[in-house]
Amino acid sequence: MSQAKSRPLLDPTIVRRAIVDAFVKLDPRHQVRNPVMFTVFVGSIITTLIILEGLFVGSSANESLWFIAGISAWLWFTVLFANFAEAMAEGRGKAQAEALKATRQHLSAKKLLEPNLVNESKFEFPGLVHQGDATIVAATDLRSGDLVLVETGDQIPGDGEVVAGVASVDESAITGESAPVIRESGGDRSSVTGGTRVLSDWLVIRITANPGESFLDRMIHLVEGAKRQKTPNEIALSILLSGFTIVFLLACATLLPFSIFSVAELKKVEPNTLATPITITILIALLVCLIPTTIGGLLSAIGIAGMDRMIQANVIAMSGRAVEAAGDVNVLLLDKTGTITLGNRQAVEFIPAEGVAVDKLADAAQLASLADETPEGRSIVVLAKEKYGLRGRDVNKLHATFIPFTAQTRMSGVNLDGRRIRKGSIDAVAAHVAQDGSRLPERVTREAERISRLGGTPLVVAEGSHPLGVIYLKDIVKGGIKERFAEMRTMGIKTVMITGDNPLTAAAIAAEAGVDDFLAEATPEAKLKLIRENQAGGQLVAMTGDGTNDAPALAQADVAVAMNSGTQAAKEAGNMVDLDSNPTKLIEVVQIGKQLLMTRGALTTFSIANDVAKYLAIIPAAFATTYPVLNKLNIMGLATANSAILSAVIFNALIIIALIPLALTGVKYRAASAATLLRDNLLIYGVGGIIVPFIGIKAIDLVLYYTGLAG
Amino acid sequence: MAMLQMVLYLVVLTALVKPLGWYMSRVYQGQPCGLDAVLGWLERGIYALAGTKPDGEMTWRQYAIAVLLLGTLSTLVVYGIQRAQHLLPLNPQSLGAVSPDSSFNTAVSFATNTNWQGYGGETTMSYFTQMLALTVQNFVSAAMGMAVLVAMIRGFTGKQTDKIGDFWVDLTRSTLYILLPLSLILAVVLVSQGVVQTFSPYVTASLIDPAADAEGKPITAQTIAVGPAASQIAIKQLGTNGGGFFNVNSAHPLENPTPVSNFLELISILVIPAALCWTFGEMVGDRRQGWAVYAAMLVLFVPLLALCYWAEQTGNPRLTALGVDQGVSALSSGGNMEGKEVRYGIANSALWATATTAAASGSVNSMHDSFTPLGSLAPMWLMQLGEVIFGGVGSGLYGMLAFAIITVFIAGLMVGRTPEYLGKKIESYEMKMASLVILIPCAVVLIGTAVAVMGPGLEYPGAANSNTGPGKVKSNLNNPGAHGFSEVLYAFSSAGNNNGSAFAGLTANEPFYNTALGLAMWLSRFWLAIPILAIAGSLASKKSVPVTSGTLPTHTPLFVMLLASVVVLVGALTFLPALALGPIVEQLQMISS
C-alpha cells in the first residue's frame, strides 16, 4: 500500500496495460453501459460500413473515401480514448489490488477442532496443537465462526475477533504503517485483519468473515473496480447526458429530411445546381461532436479515480456512494482527543502560592515527576528544564522513593531526604493537606478554578502539608486545526467537538480550536441522539469512531469512518475504514468527496460549452453545396468543408486524451464558499470551454491544410 | 419614442409583478385575499357540488390523473360542440358544422392552452361555440397550467409528505379569484375603448366608394363581423391563450382599436406569467428566488426584443438598394412595414411579436410571416426555447423551474455537492423527469417538421368544386426555399410549445396539419405536466436541507446568467441546424445579394 502514494500519474506499466484494455473494452456489452460512448461506437461502425460499401460495392455517397476513412478512424479513436481513460483509472487500482493479493497467497490456518475449549477456560497453551486439537486447513476453507490459532510468524488467515491471547501484529500489508500494534481479547483492540502477520506471542481468533467477504477481499474488489456500481449522482448525471444525447440525435437525424427538402427547393429554382443533401458521414460527425463525449468518455474514469484518491489517502470506502456522500456532508462530529487536541495534556505554567518562589515550585514539581512516565509527568520535567533551567536528575542517585499514582490517593510524588512531595488533583491535595490541619491558600484555589475554566487541568503540588502552587496542564490544540475549521465553515460545514470533558472545559477548548459547537460529557447515546437530530434537520453527518460503543452512531451517520485500529463492530458499522487510524482524516475525506463531484461538474460544463465552436465549424461545411452563403458563419476561417469537419472530430477525440490527467487527479480543490467556487469554475470550465475549441479546431485545421491531409 | 414605449412597457410590467404576485400567493395559500369574502360562498358551493373537500390533498399521481381527465373531457366537449354547432343556438350566421379534422385540432388547441387557430373565427365558429367551447377553455386550460405550477411549488415547500394539494381546489381558485375578476375588469376597459361586445348578427355597411370584384361585378356593401368579442379577448390575453375572436386576431380594429387597448392587451399577455414568479418566491419563503427567475426571463426577453425591433426597423436592404426610403420620419415609422398595422408601427408590432411568443400566447397584431428573416427568428426561437421565458400562465414558470433544476444540477456539481434547489436534493429521478420536460417539445418540433417536409406537409388535395371538377393538388407552402421551410418549422414550433401563434403563409387547415399539429399540442402539454407533477411528488417527499455557505446560491446575478445560458444553450444547440436552413440562410441571402 505504501508504494501507492508515490505512484506517478502515468506509470509506464499501467499505460501499457491500459492500451491493451482500451481494445478489450470495445466489446459491445461493455460499450452499451455508457449511452454517450455507445452512440459514438455505433457511429464508428456505420462509417466503417460505408467505407466497406465504397470499397466492395461502389460508393453511394459522393464524397471521397479518404474523407470517410479519416472521420471513421477518428471516431474509433474517440471510443478508444474513452476506453483508455477508464482503463487508466482502473489500472491504478488493479496495481494496488495485486499488491494486496500477493499478501494472502497460499495462506494456511491452524483450525481448532473443539471451539468450546476456550469457553470452558481449559485453554492451555502451548501444547494444544500436539494434542491433535488443531488441523492445518487452507485459509479459503475457513467459515465464519471457526476458531484458529495464530503463532509467531504466522499470517492471520482471515478477519476475526481475538478470543484469547495477546500478540503484537504487523499490519503494514494493509495500512502501510510499519510499527506493530497490540491485539488482545476484549476491549477495543480485539479485531484482526486477514493478511496481517503475528510478530510475537499467539492469538486464538474467531473468524468473522466467510471466504470472499473478508476485508482484504472487499478491498481488492473495491480497488479493482471490476464490479463497480454506478453511484447515485453518477446515475443522475448519466441521465442528463443521455437526455442531451437524445436531443442531439434528434437534431442531427431530422437534419437529413430538412436538407433533402432544401435541396429539392433549390432545384426548383436552379435545376443545374450541384447541391446534394447532407451525407450520413457528416451527420454522424456532427452528432459525435455535439453529444457530450468529453464528459461521457471520462465519467467512469472520474468515479474510479475518486475511489483511488481515497485509497491514496489510506481510506477504504466501502462504496462509491460513501465517497459521494462525503462531499455532501454538512456536519462533522470530531472526537476531541486525537483530532482536535494532541492526545496528551502538557504542563505549560507553574503558578506558585503566596510567598512561594516559582523556582521552588518548579523544583518540587520536577522532583515529583522524575519517575512519572506518563506524558503529563514528562511534560512537567520538560517545562522545568526549558523554563527554569532545571536539569533532569536521576531518581536512583537521589535515593528517592517514588510514590506511584493510586486510585485511593489520587496523587503521585516522591519521598526524598525527609521531604514528602506530592502532586495531584485539587480535591486530592486538599484532602491530603487537611490531614495535617492545613488548607489550600485562596490563590491556589482561585488559580485552579481559572485553569479549569480555560479548559486545562490544574495539578496542585504540596510539600508535606505546605501547598506550593499549581501546575497548569493544558490540552494542546493541534497546530493549524483552527484554520482547517475556518475553511470548513467557508464551505458551509459545521464542526462539532465530541468530548467526555465537563461543559466548562469543553467550551474553553471548543473556543480555542474554533469549532462551531461541542457535545460535552458525551455518551454513545448522546452522540447517536445528536446525529439523529442533525439528520432530522436535513443535515448529512460525518463522524469517526473506533470503539464498539461507537457502532450505533457509526451506523447512523451518513459518512462513518472507522479507525482500522478499532473493533470489528465499528468497522462493520462504518462505511469507510481509515487504515492510518487518524481521526483528522475525516476532513480529507470530505475534500476528496467534493473534488469528485466538482470534477464531474467542471467537465460536464466544459463538454457542453465546447459545442458552440463545433457547430460553427460544421454547420457551414455541411451545407456548403446547398447554401454556400452559410460560409459567412465560418468565423474561424477553416480551409475547406472537409477539413472543417475533420478538425472538429479530431479535436473532439484529442480533448478526451488531453483531459485524462485532470479526470484522474481531479480539478484543483480549495476551500471557498459555494458562490466563489461556482464563479471560478464557471470562468475556467465554462468560458474556457467556449474558447478552447475555437483555438484547437483552428490549429488542427491549419495542420490538415498545410499537410494536405484533409483531401 | 419607440424605445420609450418599450421601456415604459417593461417598467409597468415589473411594477405589477409584486402586487399581483402577492395577491395570487394569498389565493393559493388559502389566505384571505379580499374576494373570498364576496365569492367564498360560490367556491364552497362548487366544492359541495363536486364533492371535493377544500383541505383534501392529492398525491402527484392523483393530481396528474385529474389533470388528464379534465384535459380529455375538455377536448371531447369542444370537439362535440363544433361538430354540432349547426344544431345549437346562438348561431345567427347559420354556420355549418366544423370538419372533423379541424374540430379535433381546435379542440386540442383550446384544451391545451395553445389556441392555434387553423380556422378563421368569423367564418367558422358560431357565437355559441366561441363562448361555451372556446372561451370556457380559455379559462379552464389557463387555470390548469396555474394549478400544475402551484402543485410544483408545493413540491419545494412540502416536507416529507406525498401530498401536493388538490387539483380541483387549485383550478377553482385560479378561475374564480384570479382569471375571472381580471378578465372582467379588462373586458370592461376594452369595451370602453371600442372593442365590440354584442350578440347581434354581422353588420352590413354600404360602401361609399364601391369597388369591383375579380369578375368585375360591383361590390356595394361590406359585411362587418361582430360578436361577443371583448369578453373573449380579455381572457385570451390574460390566460396566454391567444385565440382571436376574429381571424386577424388583435390586428383587427374591433379587437384592438386604440393605443390604450393595444398597451393593455400587451401588458395582459405577460402580467400573470411575470407575477407568478413573485408568487413562487413568496410561497417558497424566499422572494429573492422569485425575482431571480423573473430576472432570468427578462435577461432573455430584452435582447430578443431588441433583435426583433432592430431587424424590423432596419427594413429590407433590397428595398433600400432600389432607392426606397425606410428611414424614420415625421410621417413614417420607417422599417419593414409589410404585414404590420400602420396604427401600431414597428415598435408595438415587434413588442407584441416578442411578448406573444415569449409567453405562450400566440395572439398577434402583425403578421410574423412578413417580418424580415432575423425579425422572425426572434419570435420563432422564443417558442423553441420551450416557452419558458414567461411562457404560458403557470406552464411557463414550471418549464423554467425544470430548467432551473438542470442548471442547479450542473452548477451544483461544480461546487462539490449533490445539487439542491430550494433545499431539495436533485437526484436521478428529478433529472429523468426534468430531461423529459426539455426533451419532449424538442422532439415534437423536430420530428413534426421532418415528417412534414418529407412530403405529407407539402401538398394537399384541394376541395372538389362543382364548377371546376375534382380538387387540384395545392401546395401548403406559400413561399419556396428557406422561407417555406421557416413556415413549417414555425408551425411545429408553435404547436409543439403550446404557443399557438401562426406564421401565416402556411395552409394548415387541412387534414395533415390539423392532425399532426393537434398531436403535437397534446403531447407537449400533457407529457410535460405529468413529469412536472412527478418532480413535485418526489421533491415533496424529501427532507429540506438547510442553507449554508456551502449551498449553491440560486438568487444571485451569477445564477440568473447561468440559468439564462442553459436555456439559450439547449435552445441553440437543438435548433441551430434547423434555423440555419430557415431564417439564418434567408437573412444571409437577403443581405448578400
mmCIF file of N, CA, C and O in Angstrom, chain A residues 233 236-237 239-240 247-248 250-251 254-255 257-258 261 265 327-328 489-492 535 537 539 594 597-598 601 605 608 615 627 629 632 674 678 681, chain B residues 409-411 413-418 428 431-432 439 443 446 450 454 458 480-481 485 543-544 546 548-552 562 569 573-574 577 585 588-589 592:
data_model
loop_
_atom_site.group_PDB
_atom_site.id
_atom_site.type_symbol
_atom_site.label_atom_id
_atom_site.label_comp_id
_atom_site.label_asym_id
_atom_site.label_seq_id
_atom_site.Cartn_x
_atom_site.Cartn_y
_atom_site.Cartn_z
ATOM 1 N N ASN A 233 -25.246 9.880 -7.839
ATOM 2 C CA ASN A 233 -25.015 11.114 -8.572
ATOM 3 C C ASN A 233 -24.528 10.831 -9.987
ATOM 4 O O ASN A 233 -24.876 11.528 -10.944
ATOM 5 N N ALA A 236 -27.552 10.057 -11.990
ATOM 6 C CA ALA A 236 -28.291 11.276 -12.331
ATOM 7 C C ALA A 236 -27.605 12.008 -13.474
ATOM 8 O O ALA A 236 -28.258 12.463 -14.420
ATOM 9 N N LEU A 237 -26.285 12.083 -13.405
ATOM 10 C CA LEU A 237 -25.555 12.777 -14.471
ATOM 11 C C LEU A 237 -25.670 12.001 -15.783
ATOM 12 O O LEU A 237 -25.844 12.600 -16.850
ATOM 13 N N ILE A 239 -28.118 10.298 -16.746
ATOM 14 C CA ILE A 239 -29.447 10.551 -17.300
ATOM 15 C C ILE A 239 -29.448 11.881 -18.056
ATOM 16 O O ILE A 239 -29.944 11.984 -19.176
ATOM 17 N N LEU A 240 -28.849 12.882 -17.433
ATOM 18 C CA LEU A 240 -28.782 14.192 -18.097
ATOM 19 C C LEU A 240 -28.011 14.083 -19.411
ATOM 20 O O LEU A 240 -28.440 14.603 -20.442
ATOM 21 N N VAL A 247 -31.416 14.584 -27.537
ATOM 22 C CA VAL A 247 -31.736 15.862 -28.190
ATOM 23 C C VAL A 247 -30.877 16.033 -29.441
ATOM 24 O O VAL A 247 -31.375 16.381 -30.520
ATOM 25 N N PHE A 248 -29.582 15.756 -29.314
ATOM 26 C CA PHE A 248 -28.690 15.950 -30.466
ATOM 27 C C PHE A 248 -28.923 14.896 -31.543
ATOM 28 O O PHE A 248 -28.779 15.176 -32.735
ATOM 29 N N LEU A 250 -31.793 13.733 -32.249
ATOM 30 C CA LEU A 250 -32.958 14.256 -32.967
ATOM 31 C C LEU A 250 -32.552 15.398 -33.892
ATOM 32 O O LEU A 250 -32.965 15.454 -35.053
ATOM 33 N N ALA A 251 -31.725 16.315 -33.360
ATOM 34 C CA ALA A 251 -31.323 17.472 -34.161
ATOM 35 C C ALA A 251 -30.588 17.013 -35.421
ATOM 36 O O ALA A 251 -30.793 17.564 -36.510
ATOM 37 N N THR A 254 -33.039 14.695 -37.869
ATOM 38 C CA THR A 254 -34.028 15.459 -38.640
ATOM 39 C C THR A 254 -33.358 16.361 -39.673
ATOM 40 O O THR A 254 -34.005 16.850 -40.586
ATOM 41 N N LEU A 255 -32.069 16.552 -39.508
ATOM 42 C CA LEU A 255 -31.352 17.402 -40.457
ATOM 43 C C LEU A 255 -31.343 16.786 -41.859
ATOM 44 O O LEU A 255 -31.292 17.507 -42.858
ATOM 45 N N PRO A 257 -33.873 14.981 -43.502
ATOM 46 C CA PRO A 257 -35.040 15.445 -44.276
ATOM 47 C C PRO A 257 -35.018 16.949 -44.533
ATOM 48 O O PRO A 257 -35.395 17.377 -45.639
ATOM 49 N N PHE A 258 -34.566 17.727 -43.545
ATOM 50 C CA PHE A 258 -34.505 19.182 -43.756
ATOM 51 C C PHE A 258 -33.608 19.491 -44.942
ATOM 52 O O PHE A 258 -33.922 20.335 -45.788
ATOM 53 N N PHE A 261 -35.139 18.427 -48.285
ATOM 54 C CA PHE A 261 -36.154 19.397 -48.666
ATOM 55 C C PHE A 261 -35.504 20.659 -49.241
ATOM 56 O O PHE A 261 -35.903 21.174 -50.284
ATOM 57 N N GLU A 265 -35.996 22.169 -52.967
ATOM 58 C CA GLU A 265 -36.484 23.529 -53.191
ATOM 59 C C GLU A 265 -35.516 24.295 -54.085
ATOM 60 O O GLU A 265 -35.920 25.034 -54.982
ATOM 61 N N GLY A 327 -18.854 14.339 0.051
ATOM 62 C CA GLY A 327 -18.864 15.694 -0.482
ATOM 63 C C GLY A 327 -20.053 16.505 -0.006
ATOM 64 O O GLY A 327 -20.023 17.723 -0.005
ATOM 65 N N ASP A 328 -21.113 15.808 0.383
ATOM 66 C CA ASP A 328 -22.346 16.481 0.771
ATOM 67 C C ASP A 328 -22.438 16.784 2.248
ATOM 68 O O ASP A 328 -23.363 17.465 2.686
ATOM 69 N N ARG A 489 -15.885 26.042 7.652
ATOM 70 C CA ARG A 489 -17.004 26.981 7.810
ATOM 71 C C ARG A 489 -17.280 27.702 6.498
ATOM 72 O O ARG A 489 -18.430 27.868 6.115
ATOM 73 N N THR A 490 -16.221 28.112 5.795
ATOM 74 C CA THR A 490 -16.424 28.777 4.500
ATOM 75 C C THR A 490 -17.191 27.868 3.553
ATOM 76 O O THR A 490 -17.967 28.326 2.726
ATOM 77 N N MET A 491 -16.924 26.576 3.662
ATOM 78 C CA MET A 491 -17.586 25.641 2.755
ATOM 79 C C MET A 491 -18.951 25.218 3.278
ATOM 80 O O MET A 491 -19.588 24.349 2.716
ATOM 81 N N GLY A 492 -19.370 25.844 4.375
ATOM 82 C CA GLY A 492 -20.708 25.554 4.887
ATOM 83 C C GLY A 492 -20.768 24.274 5.706
ATOM 84 O O GLY A 492 -21.817 23.661 5.820
ATOM 85 N N GLN A 535 -29.750 15.000 11.444
ATOM 86 C CA GLN A 535 -30.296 14.397 10.222
ATOM 87 C C GLN A 535 -31.751 14.793 10.028
ATOM 88 O O GLN A 535 -32.197 15.013 8.912
ATOM 89 N N GLY A 537 -32.974 17.501 10.734
ATOM 90 C CA GLY A 537 -32.945 18.848 10.176
ATOM 91 C C GLY A 537 -32.396 18.885 8.765
ATOM 92 O O GLY A 537 -32.113 19.952 8.245
ATOM 93 N N GLN A 539 -29.515 17.598 7.689
ATOM 94 C CA GLN A 539 -28.058 17.621 7.573
ATOM 95 C C GLN A 539 -27.517 16.232 7.244
ATOM 96 O O GLN A 539 -28.122 15.232 7.605
ATOM 97 N N LYS A 594 -15.828 16.076 -2.315
ATOM 98 C CA LYS A 594 -16.196 17.302 -3.023
ATOM 99 C C LYS A 594 -15.460 17.406 -4.354
ATOM 100 O O LYS A 594 -16.029 17.787 -5.368
ATOM 101 N N LEU A 597 -17.111 15.372 -7.093
ATOM 102 C CA LEU A 597 -18.296 15.985 -7.694
ATOM 103 C C LEU A 597 -17.912 17.191 -8.554
ATOM 104 O O LEU A 597 -18.452 17.397 -9.634
ATOM 105 N N MET A 598 -16.940 17.964 -8.065
ATOM 106 C CA MET A 598 -16.527 19.147 -8.809
ATOM 107 C C MET A 598 -15.934 18.766 -10.158
ATOM 108 O O MET A 598 -16.156 19.448 -11.159
ATOM 109 N N GLY A 601 -18.753 18.023 -12.508
ATOM 110 C CA GLY A 601 -19.451 19.246 -12.921
ATOM 111 C C GLY A 601 -18.618 20.052 -13.895
ATOM 112 O O GLY A 601 -19.118 20.534 -14.915
ATOM 113 N N THR A 605 -19.640 20.878 -17.809
ATOM 114 C CA THR A 605 -19.749 22.252 -18.304
ATOM 115 C C THR A 605 -18.825 22.449 -19.505
ATOM 116 O O THR A 605 -19.228 23.006 -20.532
ATOM 117 N N ILE A 608 -20.159 20.687 -22.712
ATOM 118 C CA ILE A 608 -21.293 21.313 -23.380
ATOM 119 C C ILE A 608 -20.892 22.653 -23.994
ATOM 120 O O ILE A 608 -21.320 22.997 -25.091
ATOM 121 N N TYR A 615 -20.327 23.631 -33.633
ATOM 122 C CA TYR A 615 -21.424 23.989 -34.542
ATOM 123 C C TYR A 615 -20.934 24.935 -35.629
ATOM 124 O O TYR A 615 -21.201 24.761 -36.806
ATOM 125 N N TYR A 627 -26.209 25.752 -49.514
ATOM 126 C CA TYR A 627 -26.262 27.189 -49.238
ATOM 127 C C TYR A 627 -24.852 27.718 -49.020
ATOM 128 O O TYR A 627 -24.397 27.852 -47.893
ATOM 129 N N VAL A 629 -23.814 30.483 -49.022
ATOM 130 C CA VAL A 629 -23.826 31.740 -48.281
ATOM 131 C C VAL A 629 -23.642 31.500 -46.775
ATOM 132 O O VAL A 629 -23.193 32.380 -46.047
ATOM 133 N N LYS A 632 -20.573 32.324 -44.364
ATOM 134 C CA LYS A 632 -20.357 33.525 -43.535
ATOM 135 C C LYS A 632 -20.270 33.166 -42.053
ATOM 136 O O LYS A 632 -19.735 33.922 -41.254
ATOM 137 N N ALA A 674 -19.600 28.310 -1.759
ATOM 138 C CA ALA A 674 -20.170 27.774 -2.989
ATOM 139 C C ALA A 674 -20.217 28.844 -4.064
ATOM 140 O O ALA A 674 -19.934 28.581 -5.240
ATOM 141 N N LEU A 678 -18.363 28.428 -7.628
ATOM 142 C CA LEU A 678 -19.155 28.426 -8.859
ATOM 143 C C LEU A 678 -18.595 29.451 -9.827
ATOM 144 O O LEU A 678 -18.398 29.157 -11.011
ATOM 145 N N ASN A 681 -15.094 28.244 -11.169
ATOM 146 C CA ASN A 681 -15.155 27.094 -12.059
ATOM 147 C C ASN A 681 -15.898 27.413 -13.345
ATOM 148 O O ASN A 681 -15.570 26.882 -14.409
ATOM 149 N N PHE B 409 -28.231 21.382 -11.199
ATOM 150 C CA PHE B 409 -27.517 20.106 -11.205
ATOM 151 C C PHE B 409 -26.091 20.299 -11.718
ATOM 152 O O PHE B 409 -25.130 19.864 -11.088
ATOM 153 N N ILE B 410 -25.959 20.965 -12.865
ATOM 154 C CA ILE B 410 -24.618 21.144 -13.437
ATOM 155 C C ILE B 410 -23.785 22.067 -12.546
ATOM 156 O O ILE B 410 -22.645 21.769 -12.203
ATOM 157 N N ALA B 411 -24.405 23.187 -12.123
ATOM 158 C CA ALA B 411 -23.670 24.149 -11.305
ATOM 159 C C ALA B 411 -23.367 23.580 -9.936
ATOM 160 O O ALA B 411 -22.281 23.782 -9.396
ATOM 161 N N LEU B 413 -22.810 20.538 -9.047
ATOM 162 C CA LEU B 413 -21.669 19.626 -9.082
ATOM 163 C C LEU B 413 -20.375 20.419 -9.021
ATOM 164 O O LEU B 413 -19.424 20.009 -8.373
ATOM 165 N N MET B 414 -20.376 21.569 -9.694
ATOM 166 C CA MET B 414 -19.137 22.348 -9.739
ATOM 167 C C MET B 414 -18.744 22.905 -8.386
ATOM 168 O O MET B 414 -17.612 23.322 -8.206
ATOM 169 N N VAL B 415 -19.668 22.985 -7.436
ATOM 170 C CA VAL B 415 -19.268 23.437 -6.104
ATOM 171 C C VAL B 415 -19.048 22.256 -5.162
ATOM 172 O O VAL B 415 -18.804 22.437 -3.981
ATOM 173 N N GLY B 416 -19.138 21.035 -5.701
ATOM 174 C CA GLY B 416 -18.761 19.875 -4.902
ATOM 175 C C GLY B 416 -19.850 19.359 -3.980
ATOM 176 O O GLY B 416 -19.562 18.814 -2.933
ATOM 177 N N ARG B 417 -21.089 19.534 -4.348
ATOM 178 C CA ARG B 417 -22.174 18.999 -3.525
ATOM 179 C C ARG B 417 -23.183 18.308 -4.422
ATOM 180 O O ARG B 417 -23.309 18.642 -5.588
ATOM 181 N N THR B 418 -23.919 17.329 -3.868
ATOM 182 C CA THR B 418 -25.066 16.826 -4.593
ATOM 183 C C THR B 418 -25.992 18.016 -4.738
ATOM 184 O O THR B 418 -26.324 18.660 -3.752
ATOM 185 N N SER B 428 -31.461 11.434 -9.305
ATOM 186 C CA SER B 428 -31.671 10.902 -10.650
ATOM 187 C C SER B 428 -33.133 10.957 -11.089
ATOM 188 O O SER B 428 -33.415 11.206 -12.254
ATOM 189 N N MET B 431 -33.827 14.346 -12.348
ATOM 190 C CA MET B 431 -33.118 14.575 -13.610
ATOM 191 C C MET B 431 -33.846 13.902 -14.759
ATOM 192 O O MET B 431 -33.942 14.424 -15.863
ATOM 193 N N LYS B 432 -34.351 12.702 -14.487
ATOM 194 C CA LYS B 432 -35.061 11.953 -15.517
ATOM 195 C C LYS B 432 -36.278 12.761 -15.975
ATOM 196 O O LYS B 432 -36.507 12.972 -17.164
ATOM 197 N N LEU B 439 -36.881 17.534 -23.267
ATOM 198 C CA LEU B 439 -36.733 16.710 -24.465
ATOM 199 C C LEU B 439 -38.006 16.685 -25.318
ATOM 200 O O LEU B 439 -37.943 16.772 -26.556
ATOM 201 N N ALA B 443 -38.379 17.215 -29.344
ATOM 202 C CA ALA B 443 -38.659 16.053 -30.188
ATOM 203 C C ALA B 443 -39.888 16.317 -31.052
ATOM 204 O O ALA B 443 -39.889 16.039 -32.259
ATOM 205 N N LEU B 446 -39.035 18.934 -33.861
ATOM 206 C CA LEU B 446 -38.108 18.465 -34.900
ATOM 207 C C LEU B 446 -38.716 17.327 -35.718
ATOM 208 O O LEU B 446 -38.651 17.334 -36.954
ATOM 209 N N ALA B 450 -39.801 17.440 -39.612
ATOM 210 C CA ALA B 450 -39.153 16.488 -40.520
ATOM 211 C C ALA B 450 -40.200 15.705 -41.304
ATOM 212 O O ALA B 450 -40.089 15.544 -42.530
ATOM 213 N N MET B 454 -40.907 15.958 -45.464
ATOM 214 C CA MET B 454 -40.629 14.762 -46.267
ATOM 215 C C MET B 454 -41.757 14.529 -47.273
ATOM 216 O O MET B 454 -41.688 13.606 -48.077
ATOM 217 N N LEU B 458 -46.385 19.077 -47.595
ATOM 218 C CA LEU B 458 -46.045 19.991 -48.687
ATOM 219 C C LEU B 458 -47.210 20.233 -49.639
ATOM 220 O O LEU B 458 -47.357 21.310 -50.189
ATOM 221 N N PRO B 480 -41.335 29.563 -51.585
ATOM 222 C CA PRO B 480 -40.359 28.496 -51.845
ATOM 223 C C PRO B 480 -39.148 28.630 -50.924
ATOM 224 O O PRO B 480 -38.995 29.620 -50.217
ATOM 225 N N GLY B 481 -38.300 27.620 -50.962
ATOM 226 C CA GLY B 481 -36.968 27.700 -50.365
ATOM 227 C C GLY B 481 -36.984 27.840 -48.859
ATOM 228 O O GLY B 481 -37.853 27.315 -48.152
ATOM 229 N N PHE B 485 -39.496 26.664 -45.657
ATOM 230 C CA PHE B 485 -39.065 25.815 -44.544
ATOM 231 C C PHE B 485 -39.382 26.492 -43.211
ATOM 232 O O PHE B 485 -39.871 25.861 -42.272
ATOM 233 N N LYS B 543 -36.595 15.486 2.487
ATOM 234 C CA LYS B 543 -36.269 16.408 3.572
ATOM 235 C C LYS B 543 -35.792 17.714 2.964
ATOM 236 O O LYS B 543 -35.313 17.756 1.836
ATOM 237 N N SER B 544 -35.893 18.758 3.742
ATOM 238 C CA SER B 544 -35.389 20.043 3.303
ATOM 239 C C SER B 544 -34.008 20.261 3.905
ATOM 240 O O SER B 544 -33.832 20.175 5.106
ATOM 241 N N PRO B 546 -30.946 22.427 5.104
ATOM 242 C CA PRO B 546 -30.770 23.828 5.486
ATOM 243 C C PRO B 546 -29.702 24.525 4.649
ATOM 244 O O PRO B 546 -28.766 23.876 4.157
ATOM 245 N N THR B 548 -26.532 26.716 3.879
ATOM 246 C CA THR B 548 -25.268 27.122 4.499
ATOM 247 C C THR B 548 -24.439 27.829 3.438
ATOM 248 O O THR B 548 -24.881 27.962 2.304
ATOM 249 N N SER B 549 -23.234 28.240 3.813
ATOM 250 C CA SER B 549 -22.398 28.897 2.802
ATOM 251 C C SER B 549 -21.894 27.890 1.780
ATOM 252 O O SER B 549 -21.330 28.258 0.765
ATOM 253 N N GLY B 550 -22.122 26.602 2.047
ATOM 254 C CA GLY B 550 -21.754 25.585 1.067
ATOM 255 C C GLY B 550 -22.874 25.314 0.081
ATOM 256 O O GLY B 550 -22.719 24.527 -0.845
ATOM 257 N N THR B 551 -24.013 25.960 0.290
ATOM 258 C CA THR B 551 -25.147 25.760 -0.605
ATOM 259 C C THR B 551 -24.986 26.674 -1.803
ATOM 260 O O THR B 551 -24.620 27.836 -1.661
ATOM 261 N N LEU B 552 -25.287 26.124 -2.961
ATOM 262 C CA LEU B 552 -25.220 26.926 -4.180
ATOM 263 C C LEU B 552 -26.298 28.011 -4.090
ATOM 264 O O LEU B 552 -27.476 27.706 -3.978
ATOM 265 N N LEU B 562 -26.466 32.102 -15.411
ATOM 266 C CA LEU B 562 -26.235 30.690 -15.697
ATOM 267 C C LEU B 562 -27.528 30.026 -16.182
ATOM 268 O O LEU B 562 -27.533 29.286 -17.164
ATOM 269 N N LEU B 569 -28.475 27.785 -24.396
ATOM 270 C CA LEU B 569 -27.606 26.751 -24.944
ATOM 271 C C LEU B 569 -28.427 25.556 -25.436
ATOM 272 O O LEU B 569 -28.213 25.063 -26.547
ATOM 273 N N LEU B 573 -28.432 24.770 -29.276
ATOM 274 C CA LEU B 573 -27.823 23.533 -29.751
ATOM 275 C C LEU B 573 -28.855 22.651 -30.442
ATOM 276 O O LEU B 573 -28.539 21.938 -31.387
ATOM 277 N N THR B 574 -30.102 22.715 -29.977
ATOM 278 C CA THR B 574 -31.122 21.862 -30.573
ATOM 279 C C THR B 574 -31.586 22.397 -31.928
ATOM 280 O O THR B 574 -31.818 21.633 -32.850
ATOM 281 N N PRO B 577 -29.190 23.929 -36.287
ATOM 282 C CA PRO B 577 -29.154 23.403 -37.663
ATOM 283 C C PRO B 577 -30.429 23.740 -38.425
ATOM 284 O O PRO B 577 -30.384 24.134 -39.590
ATOM 285 N N VAL B 585 -30.214 31.369 -43.117
ATOM 286 C CA VAL B 585 -29.738 31.390 -44.507
ATOM 287 C C VAL B 585 -30.526 32.430 -45.312
ATOM 288 O O VAL B 585 -29.988 33.117 -46.184
ATOM 289 N N LEU B 588 -28.988 35.731 -44.640
ATOM 290 C CA LEU B 588 -27.695 35.854 -45.310
ATOM 291 C C LEU B 588 -27.890 36.074 -46.803
ATOM 292 O O LEU B 588 -27.197 36.871 -47.431
ATOM 293 N N GLN B 589 -28.891 35.354 -47.377
ATOM 294 C CA GLN B 589 -29.164 35.524 -48.804
ATOM 295 C C GLN B 589 -29.640 36.942 -49.084
ATOM 296 O O GLN B 589 -29.276 37.566 -50.072
ATOM 297 N N SER B 592 -26.748 39.413 -48.812
ATOM 298 C CA SER B 592 -25.549 39.228 -49.631
ATOM 299 C C SER B 592 -25.808 39.477 -51.107
ATOM 300 O O SER B 592 -24.884 39.706 -51.868
#
